[in-house]
């Protein structure tokens, strides 16, 4: 598992993490989220190809499928927030606290 | 030990039966007749005491255990009866004087609303005093010792609506408790040391020296000092005069206060085994006697004069014990019981007649015409107290003076000083009360002779004060015979004429001087008080000793306040409650962290993941 | 005495409690019947106890946990069960006239059941479960029917005792686990458990002692007591002072002494010192109180100090005296709290300055209060003295300095008890005094106190039967 | 082939039943003819059948590297299946979707229970969480949407972190089987995966989503989350435990995070006014105790009694916490102020809540105490002395609000706005049942002697 794969996937993962943590719009955060998941899938795939163990590919594929399902739900929620008249930003989701 | 004489049982059963009858039958049914069962019981007890005295006189004592009171493992404490020389001689005096005073109190307390309560309390005291005299071991002795203290609390504070009576009762009980601290600790140490507290075993105590010995001796002295009002702890007795006069007569003159001396006599084998302790007792006795006599000389209230006189005579008895003359001490205890009771009852007659509970010197004067019988009784008792020949006091005081003479040196001087001082204050009281009213005095119109039910007991007691002295040899015989007499002490010395003459001379001299002073031109008593008010105030405050006591009490209460309020409530308890408020503050902080923001929760999630990563990295 | 016979002793009040809950108007009658039945059954158990069939052996060893439902009973447990049953019956009679809901009577019966459980439990886990479940009924008694500050007092009482029992739980768990690692057998049976030696043993002893100390209470951990006593209803204070404090000392006697024989003897200086502090500290605090119930609460701290002195001394006199003092203190302080309760029912005030000169208005109340105060002060001839004297004797034979402190405590007892009696019954009524409201005791109340007074006098003058009951089971613990 | 298929079928019978149930529910809903009651009945039937089938699952069966089952897995499966029963009975869904979502979530939890490798674990995790996001969104409270968005983003991030951990693990170990991975990469992977597990459990610093979700969702749903979801999360963490090297850092970390969770949850719950939020923080505190139990279990090399303690804790918690939320639904009470003086107005309801609160507080003779006692015992046996003491302190602090609620109900007079609305009667029966169970289960320490593994047909 060469260092190149790890440095790339780590960088991408941190990029996605930053996207989720720092952005205010929900959609931007969602993109960050998807980036993180796909980076993991990428890492799995590359590792599998390098080590020749087929399991990694199976895992990557399944991860993609599950991520897709998750994405659907995420988008639905963001749309519901928009349709309820609030801007799709973290600031509008402040009522529950304490 | 011979089997238990039935009379000894009667000593307990009669009063108990009378008290039960009075409390459960007479009080609800006919409160004004409660004294009937009580007086019957007094008669029975006096007869039983006489029978036991005769028995001991013929040489048959008894020391029997009724039942085992407390036990655990190998240790046990019996509840028993011990009839021996010392016990019985004092028992006779107490029984007789007690009976007469209770008869007197029926008349004295006739109109009082708490009449039945008073009679019952007095009889409960009577029972516990008798129990004290015939108990056969220290723990049982301690039981009656405390019971007597409790009765004195309720009797001094009988007129509980009077502020002074309440304070006096509290002071008396707490002082006695302070003294009982000594006795309880002494009893504990005796058990630790000797495993058994029977009086019978103590005459052999000299052969088992132990480190606790001096401590036990000192503690017993401390206890006796409290109960018999010796120097450090005497101040409660003059204040105890707030109680009704029969109480003062019975408890604070004849019986209760002598319990301390009785304890010293009972523990004499133990005390004599401690080098230097008898000397200390003699010194304490002498100091108390002289100090109290001087104070008695300066008092204005009749009963307080007699109270200080009692303190003085108790000091005298302790002085006798200190000198090793046990028999003289017991003999004086018996005679003192008679003449002091008479003096008190005469004072009671005066107070009863004048309708007031406390009579000051300026409210009497020239009473010999209006109250002849009281005057006669008072005179006999006064002569007896001063130690004038025909009366009983002469013989017992003379015995003590002989012992003091033999010891010589400071003891002899102290003995003479006490003899002179006691004659002085009693004659002052006699002249001021009964002889021509002084200009400053204004006797009440209503003063007249006491009714027969009060006059008869006074007369009997006066007779006793006169005759008891002559029974000197029989009393000595009784003290020594009776196989149980554990007293290994010298017998009564013969009447040395020289010593008797010195004593009598001093008494007569004092009488003359006092007569001159009181009956002289400027009636001396009021004269010096006007000229030197500061000195008068000093004497009233027992030369500063009362301030010392008040200081001690105040300091104790301050410590209690610091411990109880400042530390326990405001510091320690507050600190514990503050942990709760700290939790609530933390809780406010914690819930503030949940600011509701979505990004913040994600940051915390990443921080958590980072922490776990770091932790994994550590390994 | 089979397990079944003992189970009835605690199950009867428990079921009675359930019946009382459903009883509605008749719940006070159910409470009276059940408490008297429990008392009678307790006395009946004396027979089997005498015939020696004391401890039924538990069944076969357990699979993996060692927790068994095992009860046992000896003189000490039976006497404490008597005390519980007697005081519960007294509480029921004392609060008869008051219109309490069914829950009140049920709570007392549940409390009695839990207390009986504590005194009968042979299995350490069962002991702990009963130990903690005592808190629930007491919490409701203080909280629901207490006086003004009841909410705070109930919470403080529960949290304080729970804090102690966390250490007790961890100590027990540690004890059993180390026993398993030593002998390979899982058992929670107090008879078979043995405390380990060395540092681990010391830590377990300290933890469990802390759990018991909160209940005794030993001074630094006592601040829950005055609040709980002041705010609890009269009958609640009776049970609180009368029996709950005894659980702590019973814990020392039943768990710590047998399980750590050598270690508890080495801990004598510390425990003796704490007991001495308890006596003096309690006395001085009582002197500073202005509220009658707080004063009696602090006097309980002092009295429990005497029990501890006796028990810590490990001498036959001390052990038997300390155990007897548990019963005596239960009776005396129970009576005092009942009297204060009746006073509070009439005058609705507890301050020392709020009354005065009651002697004229309520002679019987004065008589009984004076009588009980003398017993509490330790007047010989009444039961307070017997326990105190034997405890002090035990300590005198072990560590005489502490005996001196104890006797000083006896002296101080008069210094706080009598001024209180005098302020309430003899003192001159102050400006806002409520003495006018006070009327004398009625027949029921007088009857109750005659029983108490007779008991005090009887134990004071003839403690023989009780001593014979307590002695055999305690001599084993003597050093 | 039939060997694999029979083992495969053997293990997944309950999940199959749920799947069939879910399809039936969707079909019934689509056909517009069946009423909502029928839909709920179908879902309930599916769950009950799944429970019955669970009994027949043979333990210790391994099917490929994917699936295997053990006693703990089956036990917790029973817990979250029975947690769904009250939810399905009491929920008032607008249409057939929520019951289907619940069944879907249950299938996910089932997969976690039987998963043998990391991938299957991930699939179960997602299958459990995604329906949960939607269930929260469908709740009636105005902030439901906000809560579900927060839940989604937090859950998504956690899943992403889990995937990264899985990738690291795969890189280090070369396989996805639940076995320790050598080297720092493996440890890092495990750490990330544990972070995801902590998130699902609601351990402190990753807990901020939990109170919002529990407050916003309907009481019965919050009840299901606190019992069902938490049981699955514990199982998820338990599956990761064997991967921790015995001397590894995961167990001490788990213990100290557990203590932090217990104390933080207990302290913050003291001042909560909304009852569901209070119970949320209380469930965080209880999650801490479960983490302590898992740590003790892992430290003792996966010993059976420790697993028993963990299972019992969750079983007791099912009745206590589930009962508490169901009581909120039954009594129609939302804030602490409404509880004031409730005992006088509705003594029976107050008594039920009092029993549940005493159980939650862990006061004998309730099941809560037996659960806490077993966890304390196992923690001591595992040598986690300091965490044990702090856990005890946490229990003491938690008394503050459990007894505080009882005090409000019993010792105070009715507040300005007393609770008037009363929920549906089945909810009251469920709450009563849970209260009775949480008290009677307190007897288990004495019954444990009879409990042999082979007793309920669960062949070891």
Short mmCIF file of N, CA and C in Angstrom, two decimals, chain A:
data_model
loop_
_atom_site.label_atom_id
_atom_site.label_comp_id
_atom_site.label_asym_id
_atom_site.label_seq_id
_atom_site.Cartn_x
_atom_site.Cartn_y
_atom_site.Cartn_z
N UNK A 1 0.89 -1.18 0.00
CA UNK A 1 0.00 0.00 0.00
C UNK A 1 0.93 1.23 0.00
N UNK A 2 1.10 1.72 -1.10
CA UNK A 2 2.15 2.73 -1.16
C UNK A 2 1.65 4.04 -0.55
N UNK A 3 2.62 4.88 -0.23
CA UNK A 3 2.29 6.14 0.45
C UNK A 3 1.47 7.06 -0.41
N UNK A 4 1.64 6.94 -1.72
CA UNK A 4 0.92 7.89 -2.61
C UNK A 4 -0.59 7.78 -2.36
N UNK A 5 -1.08 6.52 -2.38
CA UNK A 5 -2.54 6.33 -2.24
C UNK A 5 -2.99 6.98 -0.93
N UNK A 6 -2.19 6.71 0.11
CA UNK A 6 -2.64 7.21 1.43
C UNK A 6 -2.63 8.73 1.47
N UNK A 7 -1.56 9.31 0.92
CA UNK A 7 -1.51 10.79 1.02
C UNK A 7 -2.68 11.40 0.25
N UNK A 8 -2.95 10.84 -0.92
CA UNK A 8 -4.07 11.40 -1.70
C UNK A 8 -5.37 11.23 -0.94
N UNK A 9 -5.63 10.01 -0.48
CA UNK A 9 -6.96 9.81 0.15
C UNK A 9 -7.03 10.61 1.45
N UNK A 10 -5.92 10.70 2.18
CA UNK A 10 -5.98 11.49 3.42
C UNK A 10 -6.30 12.96 3.09
N UNK A 11 -5.63 13.46 2.08
CA UNK A 11 -5.84 14.87 1.71
C UNK A 11 -7.32 15.07 1.34
N UNK A 12 -7.79 14.19 0.45
CA UNK A 12 -9.19 14.36 0.02
C UNK A 12 -10.13 14.26 1.24
N UNK A 13 -9.84 13.29 2.10
CA UNK A 13 -10.74 13.09 3.26
C UNK A 13 -10.79 14.36 4.11
N UNK A 14 -9.58 14.91 4.34
CA UNK A 14 -9.54 16.14 5.17
C UNK A 14 -10.27 17.28 4.46
N UNK A 15 -10.12 17.33 3.13
CA UNK A 15 -10.82 18.38 2.35
C UNK A 15 -12.34 18.24 2.59
N UNK A 16 -12.81 16.98 2.45
CA UNK A 16 -14.26 16.77 2.64
C UNK A 16 -14.66 17.16 4.05
N UNK A 17 -13.81 16.74 5.00
CA UNK A 17 -14.11 17.04 6.41
C UNK A 17 -14.22 18.55 6.61
N UNK A 18 -13.27 19.27 6.02
CA UNK A 18 -13.30 20.74 6.15
C UNK A 18 -14.58 21.27 5.53
N UNK A 19 -14.94 20.72 4.39
CA UNK A 19 -16.18 21.18 3.72
C UNK A 19 -17.36 21.03 4.65
N UNK A 20 -17.46 19.87 5.28
CA UNK A 20 -18.63 19.63 6.16
C UNK A 20 -18.57 20.58 7.34
N UNK A 21 -17.37 20.71 7.90
CA UNK A 21 -17.29 21.43 9.19
C UNK A 21 -17.45 22.94 9.01
N UNK A 22 -16.84 23.47 7.89
CA UNK A 22 -16.73 24.94 7.87
C UNK A 22 -17.83 25.61 7.06
N UNK A 23 -18.36 24.92 6.05
CA UNK A 23 -19.31 25.63 5.18
C UNK A 23 -20.61 25.89 5.91
N UNK A 24 -21.31 26.99 5.49
CA UNK A 24 -22.59 27.32 6.17
C UNK A 24 -23.76 26.71 5.42
N UNK A 25 -23.64 26.62 4.04
CA UNK A 25 -24.80 26.09 3.32
C UNK A 25 -24.86 24.59 3.50
N UNK A 26 -26.07 24.10 3.60
CA UNK A 26 -26.28 22.66 3.81
C UNK A 26 -25.81 21.87 2.59
N UNK A 27 -26.10 22.41 1.41
CA UNK A 27 -25.75 21.65 0.21
C UNK A 27 -24.24 21.48 0.12
N UNK A 28 -23.50 22.57 0.44
CA UNK A 28 -22.02 22.48 0.38
C UNK A 28 -21.56 21.42 1.37
N UNK A 29 -22.18 21.40 2.55
CA UNK A 29 -21.79 20.39 3.55
C UNK A 29 -22.08 19.00 2.98
N UNK A 30 -23.20 18.89 2.32
CA UNK A 30 -23.57 17.57 1.77
C UNK A 30 -22.52 17.09 0.79
N UNK A 31 -22.04 18.07 -0.04
CA UNK A 31 -21.00 17.67 -1.00
C UNK A 31 -19.76 17.19 -0.27
N UNK A 32 -19.40 17.91 0.75
CA UNK A 32 -18.22 17.50 1.54
C UNK A 32 -18.40 16.08 2.05
N UNK A 33 -19.62 15.82 2.50
CA UNK A 33 -19.92 14.50 3.06
C UNK A 33 -19.68 13.42 2.01
N UNK A 34 -20.27 13.69 0.84
CA UNK A 34 -20.14 12.68 -0.23
C UNK A 34 -18.68 12.50 -0.61
N UNK A 35 -17.93 13.62 -0.60
CA UNK A 35 -16.50 13.51 -0.96
C UNK A 35 -15.79 12.58 0.02
N UNK A 36 -16.12 12.73 1.32
CA UNK A 36 -15.44 11.88 2.31
C UNK A 36 -15.74 10.41 2.02
N UNK A 37 -17.03 10.12 1.76
CA UNK A 37 -17.40 8.71 1.55
C UNK A 37 -16.68 8.17 0.31
N UNK A 38 -16.68 8.97 -0.74
CA UNK A 38 -16.07 8.47 -1.98
C UNK A 38 -14.57 8.30 -1.81
N UNK A 39 -13.96 9.20 -1.01
CA UNK A 39 -12.51 9.03 -0.78
C UNK A 39 -12.25 7.68 -0.13
N UNK A 40 -13.11 7.35 0.83
CA UNK A 40 -12.92 6.05 1.50
C UNK A 40 -13.06 4.93 0.48
N UNK A 41 -14.06 5.05 -0.37
CA UNK A 41 -14.26 3.99 -1.38
C UNK A 41 -13.01 3.92 -2.25
N UNK A 42 -12.49 5.07 -2.64
CA UNK A 42 -11.28 5.11 -3.47
C UNK A 42 -10.13 4.40 -2.77
N UNK A 43 -9.97 4.73 -1.49
CA UNK A 43 -8.85 4.12 -0.73
C UNK A 43 -9.02 2.61 -0.74
N UNK A 44 -10.27 2.17 -0.52
CA UNK A 44 -10.51 0.72 -0.48
C UNK A 44 -10.11 0.10 -1.83
N UNK A 45 -10.59 0.75 -2.87
CA UNK A 45 -10.32 0.20 -4.20
C UNK A 45 -8.83 0.11 -4.46
N UNK A 46 -8.13 1.23 -4.24
CA UNK A 46 -6.68 1.22 -4.53
C UNK A 46 -5.97 0.16 -3.70
N UNK A 47 -6.33 0.10 -2.42
CA UNK A 47 -5.65 -0.90 -1.57
C UNK A 47 -5.89 -2.30 -2.13
N UNK A 48 -7.13 -2.55 -2.51
CA UNK A 48 -7.44 -3.89 -3.05
C UNK A 48 -6.60 -4.15 -4.28
N UNK A 49 -6.57 -3.15 -5.15
CA UNK A 49 -5.81 -3.44 -6.39
C UNK A 49 -4.33 -3.66 -6.07
N UNK A 50 -3.78 -2.85 -5.16
CA UNK A 50 -2.34 -3.03 -4.87
C UNK A 50 -2.09 -4.39 -4.22
N UNK A 51 -2.93 -4.75 -3.25
CA UNK A 51 -2.63 -6.00 -2.50
C UNK A 51 -3.23 -7.21 -3.20
N UNK A 52 -3.98 -6.97 -4.25
CA UNK A 52 -4.50 -8.10 -5.00
C UNK A 52 -5.62 -8.84 -4.29
N UNK A 53 -6.14 -8.30 -3.23
CA UNK A 53 -7.24 -9.00 -2.51
C UNK A 53 -8.55 -8.44 -3.08
N UNK A 54 -9.37 -9.29 -3.61
CA UNK A 54 -10.59 -8.83 -4.27
C UNK A 54 -11.59 -8.21 -3.33
N UNK A 55 -11.50 -8.52 -2.05
CA UNK A 55 -12.53 -8.01 -1.10
C UNK A 55 -12.70 -6.51 -1.21
N UNK A 56 -11.60 -5.84 -1.42
CA UNK A 56 -11.66 -4.36 -1.42
C UNK A 56 -12.64 -3.87 -2.47
N UNK A 57 -12.56 -4.47 -3.65
CA UNK A 57 -13.46 -3.98 -4.71
C UNK A 57 -14.92 -4.17 -4.31
N UNK A 58 -15.19 -5.39 -3.79
CA UNK A 58 -16.59 -5.64 -3.39
C UNK A 58 -17.03 -4.56 -2.39
N UNK A 59 -16.12 -4.32 -1.43
CA UNK A 59 -16.47 -3.33 -0.40
C UNK A 59 -16.72 -1.97 -1.05
N UNK A 60 -15.83 -1.56 -1.95
CA UNK A 60 -15.97 -0.23 -2.57
C UNK A 60 -17.33 -0.12 -3.27
N UNK A 61 -17.64 -1.19 -4.04
CA UNK A 61 -18.92 -1.13 -4.75
C UNK A 61 -20.08 -0.97 -3.77
N UNK A 62 -20.08 -1.83 -2.76
CA UNK A 62 -21.22 -1.76 -1.81
C UNK A 62 -21.27 -0.38 -1.16
N UNK A 63 -20.09 0.18 -0.84
CA UNK A 63 -20.06 1.50 -0.19
C UNK A 63 -20.72 2.53 -1.12
N UNK A 64 -20.38 2.40 -2.41
CA UNK A 64 -21.01 3.37 -3.34
C UNK A 64 -22.52 3.25 -3.29
N UNK A 65 -22.98 1.99 -3.30
CA UNK A 65 -24.45 1.79 -3.33
C UNK A 65 -25.08 2.43 -2.08
N UNK A 66 -24.48 2.11 -0.97
CA UNK A 66 -25.08 2.62 0.29
C UNK A 66 -25.01 4.14 0.30
N UNK A 67 -23.89 4.69 -0.19
CA UNK A 67 -23.74 6.16 -0.18
C UNK A 67 -24.83 6.79 -1.04
N UNK A 68 -25.11 6.11 -2.09
CA UNK A 68 -26.18 6.66 -2.96
C UNK A 68 -27.49 6.77 -2.17
N UNK A 69 -27.82 5.65 -1.49
CA UNK A 69 -29.09 5.67 -0.73
C UNK A 69 -29.07 6.84 0.24
N UNK A 70 -27.91 6.93 0.90
CA UNK A 70 -27.82 7.99 1.90
C UNK A 70 -27.98 9.36 1.25
N UNK A 71 -27.40 9.52 0.10
CA UNK A 71 -27.46 10.83 -0.58
C UNK A 71 -28.91 11.21 -0.84
N UNK A 72 -29.66 10.20 -1.25
CA UNK A 72 -31.08 10.50 -1.56
C UNK A 72 -31.74 11.12 -0.32
N UNK A 73 -31.54 10.42 0.78
CA UNK A 73 -32.22 10.90 1.99
C UNK A 73 -31.73 12.30 2.32
N UNK A 74 -30.42 12.48 2.16
CA UNK A 74 -29.88 13.81 2.51
C UNK A 74 -30.52 14.89 1.67
N UNK A 75 -30.59 14.65 0.39
CA UNK A 75 -31.16 15.68 -0.48
C UNK A 75 -32.62 15.94 -0.12
N UNK A 76 -33.33 14.86 0.18
CA UNK A 76 -34.75 15.05 0.54
C UNK A 76 -34.86 16.01 1.72
N UNK A 77 -34.00 15.76 2.68
CA UNK A 77 -34.08 16.61 3.89
C UNK A 77 -33.77 18.06 3.55
N UNK A 78 -32.73 18.24 2.72
CA UNK A 78 -32.35 19.63 2.40
C UNK A 78 -33.50 20.30 1.66
N UNK A 79 -34.13 19.55 0.76
CA UNK A 79 -35.27 20.14 0.01
C UNK A 79 -36.38 20.51 0.99
N UNK A 80 -36.63 19.60 1.96
CA UNK A 80 -37.72 19.92 2.93
C UNK A 80 -37.39 21.22 3.65
N UNK A 81 -36.08 21.40 3.99
CA UNK A 81 -35.71 22.65 4.70
C UNK A 81 -36.00 23.85 3.80
N UNK A 82 -35.59 23.74 2.50
CA UNK A 82 -35.84 24.86 1.57
C UNK A 82 -37.34 25.12 1.45
N UNK A 83 -38.12 23.99 1.33
CA UNK A 83 -39.56 24.19 1.05
C UNK A 83 -40.26 24.77 2.27
N UNK A 84 -39.64 24.59 3.45
CA UNK A 84 -40.34 25.18 4.62
C UNK A 84 -39.99 26.65 4.77
N UNK A 85 -39.39 27.24 3.72
CA UNK A 85 -39.22 28.69 3.70
C UNK A 85 -37.97 29.16 4.40
N UNK A 86 -37.16 28.23 4.93
CA UNK A 86 -35.95 28.69 5.64
C UNK A 86 -34.78 28.53 4.68
N UNK A 87 -33.81 29.46 4.75
CA UNK A 87 -32.63 29.26 3.87
C UNK A 87 -31.89 27.98 4.28
N UNK A 88 -31.41 27.24 3.33
CA UNK A 88 -30.78 25.94 3.66
C UNK A 88 -29.41 26.19 4.27
N UNK A 89 -29.41 26.84 5.41
CA UNK A 89 -28.10 27.11 6.06
C UNK A 89 -28.16 26.64 7.52
N UNK A 90 -26.97 26.48 8.06
CA UNK A 90 -26.95 25.99 9.45
C UNK A 90 -27.58 27.01 10.40
N UNK A 91 -27.51 28.34 10.00
CA UNK A 91 -28.04 29.33 10.95
C UNK A 91 -29.53 29.13 11.18
N UNK A 92 -30.23 28.63 10.18
CA UNK A 92 -31.70 28.54 10.36
C UNK A 92 -32.07 27.33 11.22
N UNK A 93 -31.06 26.51 11.54
CA UNK A 93 -31.42 25.33 12.34
C UNK A 93 -30.85 25.52 13.76
N UNK A 94 -31.42 26.49 14.48
CA UNK A 94 -30.82 26.83 15.80
C UNK A 94 -31.81 26.65 16.93
N UNK A 95 -33.03 26.18 16.64
CA UNK A 95 -34.03 26.22 17.70
C UNK A 95 -33.74 25.21 18.83
N UNK A 96 -33.28 24.02 18.48
CA UNK A 96 -33.08 23.00 19.52
C UNK A 96 -31.72 23.24 20.18
N UNK A 97 -31.75 23.67 21.48
CA UNK A 97 -30.44 23.81 22.17
C UNK A 97 -30.65 23.62 23.67
N UNK A 98 -29.53 23.66 24.46
CA UNK A 98 -29.63 23.58 25.92
C UNK A 98 -29.27 22.19 26.45
#
